[in-house]
Amino acid sequence: MLLAAGLGTRLRPLTDLRPKPIVPVANRPLAGFAMEHLARSGVRSIVANTHPRPELVESSLITVCPEGVDLRFSRETTLLGTGGGLRKARPSFDDPHSPVIVMNGDTLFAPDLVRAHEAHLARGAVATMILRPTDQPERFGAIGIDQHDRVRSLLGTPIDRRVRQSLMFTGVQILSPDAFSALPESGCVIRSAYRHWVDSDAPVLAVIDESPWADLGTVAEYHRLNLELASGSFTWPGVEPCDGC
């Protein structure tokens, strides 16, 4: 599942011209980077939710869809949030009995999805969150984990003595088929479903991945990342840095 329905308000005025998932980064639609990584990881079917200017987003993503990947769309006439968007898209998934990998369409991040998927299945998790260390976990909504890599707190609550480390959520997650019954019709998946799972001691697994990560939340971050890709200080398969940049 590719989350691509956001409004991208922090990236204005760029998103006044086109929705955030197709704002160009290194001369390709932003969400294409996530699609490429999903394909490299063995994913052969992607469902993307769309909301603002859906025809433009869908036609743009079709042009950069990796070969051999079946791309489908779940249009939202009203923005449903991460939880509601996932719930609405479920009928479009190939196999309702298989876990679903979820990636944001507005970040550059290439975690080891195979390792995370294997851990998710081995631990019997209802959900698995891919996390990464940061000096400011509270800025990104601190996720507290225990010594067994179980998630024990979300956004700093509850205060749990078992928490050994606080990390940031990258937005990449794996949901078991059973997870969808807890998803809201509209709203945030963290504040609804994850809150319920953590509070009820359901198995929510954390996988720590320190692969380079970039969020294009603001125009300044967008500008910086394009320069880093052009210079080679942020590397991505298929993006060739410019000599002397």
C-alpha positions as a printed Julia matrix, in Angstrom:
245×3 Matrix{Float64}:
   0.0     0.0     0.0
   1.38    3.37   -1.03
  -0.01    6.29    0.97
  -0.32    9.04   -1.63
  -3.46   10.97   -0.72
  -2.03   13.76    1.43
  -2.47   17.45    0.73
   1.19   18.44    1.17
   0.29   21.77    2.73
   3.78   22.3     4.2
   5.27   22.02    0.73
   3.29   24.91   -0.72
   3.56   26.62   -3.16
   4.98   23.58   -4.98
   1.84   21.6    -4.18
  -0.34   24.35   -5.58
   0.8    23.1    -8.99
   0.64   19.35   -8.43
  -0.1    17.02   -5.48
   2.86   16.11   -3.3
   3.26   12.48   -4.51
   4.15   13.73   -8.0
   6.27   16.76   -7.12
   9.49   16.11   -9.09
  12.57   14.93   -7.24
  15.64   14.26   -9.39
  13.28   14.71  -12.36
  10.86   11.94  -11.38
   7.63   11.89   -9.36
   8.39   11.68   -5.65
   6.21    8.62   -4.99
   8.06    6.75   -7.72
  11.0     6.27   -5.34
   8.87    4.27   -2.9
   7.4     2.23   -5.75
  10.9     1.41   -7.0
  11.97    0.18   -3.58
   8.85   -1.93   -3.14
   9.53   -3.56   -6.51
  13.18   -4.2    -5.64
  11.98   -5.88   -2.46
   9.8    -8.33   -4.38
   6.42   -6.58   -4.24
   4.41   -7.23   -7.39
   1.13   -5.5    -6.52
   0.74   -1.95   -5.23
  -2.42   -0.09   -4.25
  -2.05    3.7    -4.0
  -4.69    5.92   -2.45
  -5.29    9.29   -4.09
  -7.29   12.39   -3.17
  -6.35   15.79   -4.64
  -6.35   15.81   -8.47
  -6.52   12.0    -8.62
  -6.43   11.78  -12.43
  -3.14   13.68  -12.56
  -1.57   11.63   -9.75
  -2.68    8.32  -11.23
  -1.5     9.07  -14.77
   1.86   10.27  -13.44
   2.42    7.21  -11.24
   1.49    4.84  -14.05
   4.34    6.27  -16.13
   6.93    5.43  -13.43
   5.44    2.15  -12.23
   8.22   -0.49  -12.25
   7.94   -3.2   -14.85
   6.12   -6.3   -13.63
   4.2    -4.44  -10.9
   0.4    -4.26  -10.96
  -0.61   -0.75   -9.84
  -4.13   -0.03   -8.64
  -5.75    3.03   -7.12
  -8.13    3.74   -4.27
  -9.66    7.19   -4.73
 -10.83    9.11   -1.69
 -13.46   11.76   -2.36
 -12.99   12.82    1.26
  -9.55   12.57    2.82
  -9.71    9.54    5.14
  -6.37    9.68    6.94
  -3.89    6.83    7.19
  -6.23    4.48    9.02
  -9.29    5.17    6.9
  -7.3     5.08    3.68
  -5.97    1.62    4.48
  -9.4     0.35    5.45
 -11.01    1.64    2.24
  -8.26    0.17    0.05
  -8.43   -3.34    1.49
 -10.82   -4.76   -1.17
  -8.19   -3.89   -3.79
  -5.51   -6.1    -2.25
  -4.69   -9.34   -4.05
  -4.8   -11.66   -1.04
  -6.85  -10.63    2.02
  -5.02  -13.31    4.04
  -1.52  -11.9     3.5
   0.29   -9.13    5.43
   0.32   -5.69    3.82
   3.45   -3.56    3.6
   2.63    0.15    3.92
   4.93    2.93    2.69
   4.56    6.68    2.57
   4.67    8.18   -0.89
   6.38   11.37    0.3
   9.65   10.08    1.78
  12.88    8.63    0.46
  13.66    5.56    2.52
  14.89    2.13    1.49
  14.61   -0.16    4.53
  15.22   -3.9     4.44
  11.62   -4.92    3.83
  12.48   -8.61    3.46
  14.01   -8.69    6.95
  11.07   -6.78    8.41
   8.55   -9.08    6.73
  10.32  -12.18    8.02
  10.42  -10.78   11.57
   6.74   -9.84   11.36
   5.76  -13.4    10.45
   8.16  -15.06   12.9
   6.9   -13.02   15.86
   3.21  -13.3    14.99
   2.81   -9.52   15.22
  -0.5    -7.8    14.57
   1.6    -4.92   13.24
   5.27   -4.15   12.73
   6.67   -0.62   12.76
   9.98    0.19   11.09
  11.77    2.65   13.35
  15.05    4.49   13.28
  17.19    6.26   15.88
  17.11   10.04   16.14
  18.39   12.63   18.59
  14.89   14.12   18.8
  12.38   11.25   18.96
   9.72   13.52   20.46
   9.82   15.72   17.36
   8.75   12.73   15.25
   6.35   11.17   17.79
   8.44    9.01   20.11
   7.87    5.26   19.91
   9.08    3.39   23.0
  10.26   -0.22   22.72
  11.3    -2.82   25.28
  14.3    -5.18   25.28
  12.39   -7.68   23.13
  11.59   -5.08   20.43
   7.94   -4.83   21.45
   6.32   -1.41   21.15
   5.24   -0.27   24.62
   4.47    3.43   24.17
   3.23    5.71   21.4
   3.85    9.46   21.22
   5.42    9.18   24.68
   2.47    7.5    26.4
   1.93    5.56   28.53
   5.02    5.89   30.7
   6.19    2.27   30.85
   9.18    1.04   32.83
   9.82   -1.61   30.23
  10.75    1.01   27.6
  14.5     0.85   26.95
  14.7     3.11   23.9
  12.65    5.79   22.13
  12.85    6.03   18.36
  11.07    7.69   15.46
   8.5     6.0    13.24
   9.55    6.06    9.59
   5.99    5.61    8.29
   6.79    2.13    6.97
   4.76   -0.63    8.57
   3.48   -4.15    8.03
  -0.07   -5.04    8.99
  -1.42   -8.54    9.51
  -4.81   -9.42    7.99
  -6.34   -9.3    11.49
  -5.19   -5.7    11.91
  -7.77   -4.32    9.51
 -10.68   -4.94   11.87
  -9.23   -2.27   14.19
  -8.75    0.38   11.52
 -11.09    3.39   11.64
 -13.28    4.45    8.75
 -11.53    7.81    9.0
  -8.57    9.01   10.99
  -4.98    8.32   11.96
  -3.82    4.71   12.21
  -1.45    5.55   15.1
  -3.97    7.33   17.31
  -6.66    4.73   16.7
  -5.54    1.19   15.85
  -2.01    1.33   17.26
  -3.27    3.01   20.41
  -5.73    0.15   20.9
  -3.12   -2.54   20.24
  -0.49   -1.1    22.56
  -2.97   -0.41   25.36
  -4.39   -3.93   25.1
  -0.91   -5.54   24.98
  -1.35   -6.88   21.44
   1.96   -7.85   19.79
   3.25   -4.76   18.0
   6.81   -5.38   16.82
   9.55   -2.85   16.21
  12.22   -3.34   13.55
  15.08   -0.84   13.69
  16.5     0.18   10.33
  19.17    2.86    9.96
  19.02    3.19    6.18
  19.16    6.83    4.97
  15.79    8.52    5.37
  14.53   11.85    4.06
  11.18   13.54    4.55
  10.22   16.21    2.03
   7.96   18.1     4.41
   9.06   21.64    3.6
  10.41   23.56    0.62
  13.79   23.87    2.38
  14.0    20.08    2.84
  12.9    19.56   -0.75
  15.61   21.89   -2.02
  18.28   20.26    0.17
  17.4    16.71   -0.89
  17.48   17.53   -4.6
  20.98   18.99   -4.15
  22.1    15.95   -2.12
  20.84   13.57   -4.81
  22.55   15.61   -7.51
  25.86   15.66   -5.61
  25.73   12.03   -4.52
  25.69   12.72   -0.77
  22.27   11.01   -0.68
  22.47    7.92   -2.88
  19.61    6.16   -4.6
  19.75    3.39   -7.24
  19.36    4.86  -10.7
  20.1     8.45   -9.67
  23.5     9.41  -11.03
  25.23   12.36   -9.34
  26.52   15.22  -11.46
  30.29   15.61  -11.73
  31.47   18.67   -9.89
  28.05   19.48   -8.45
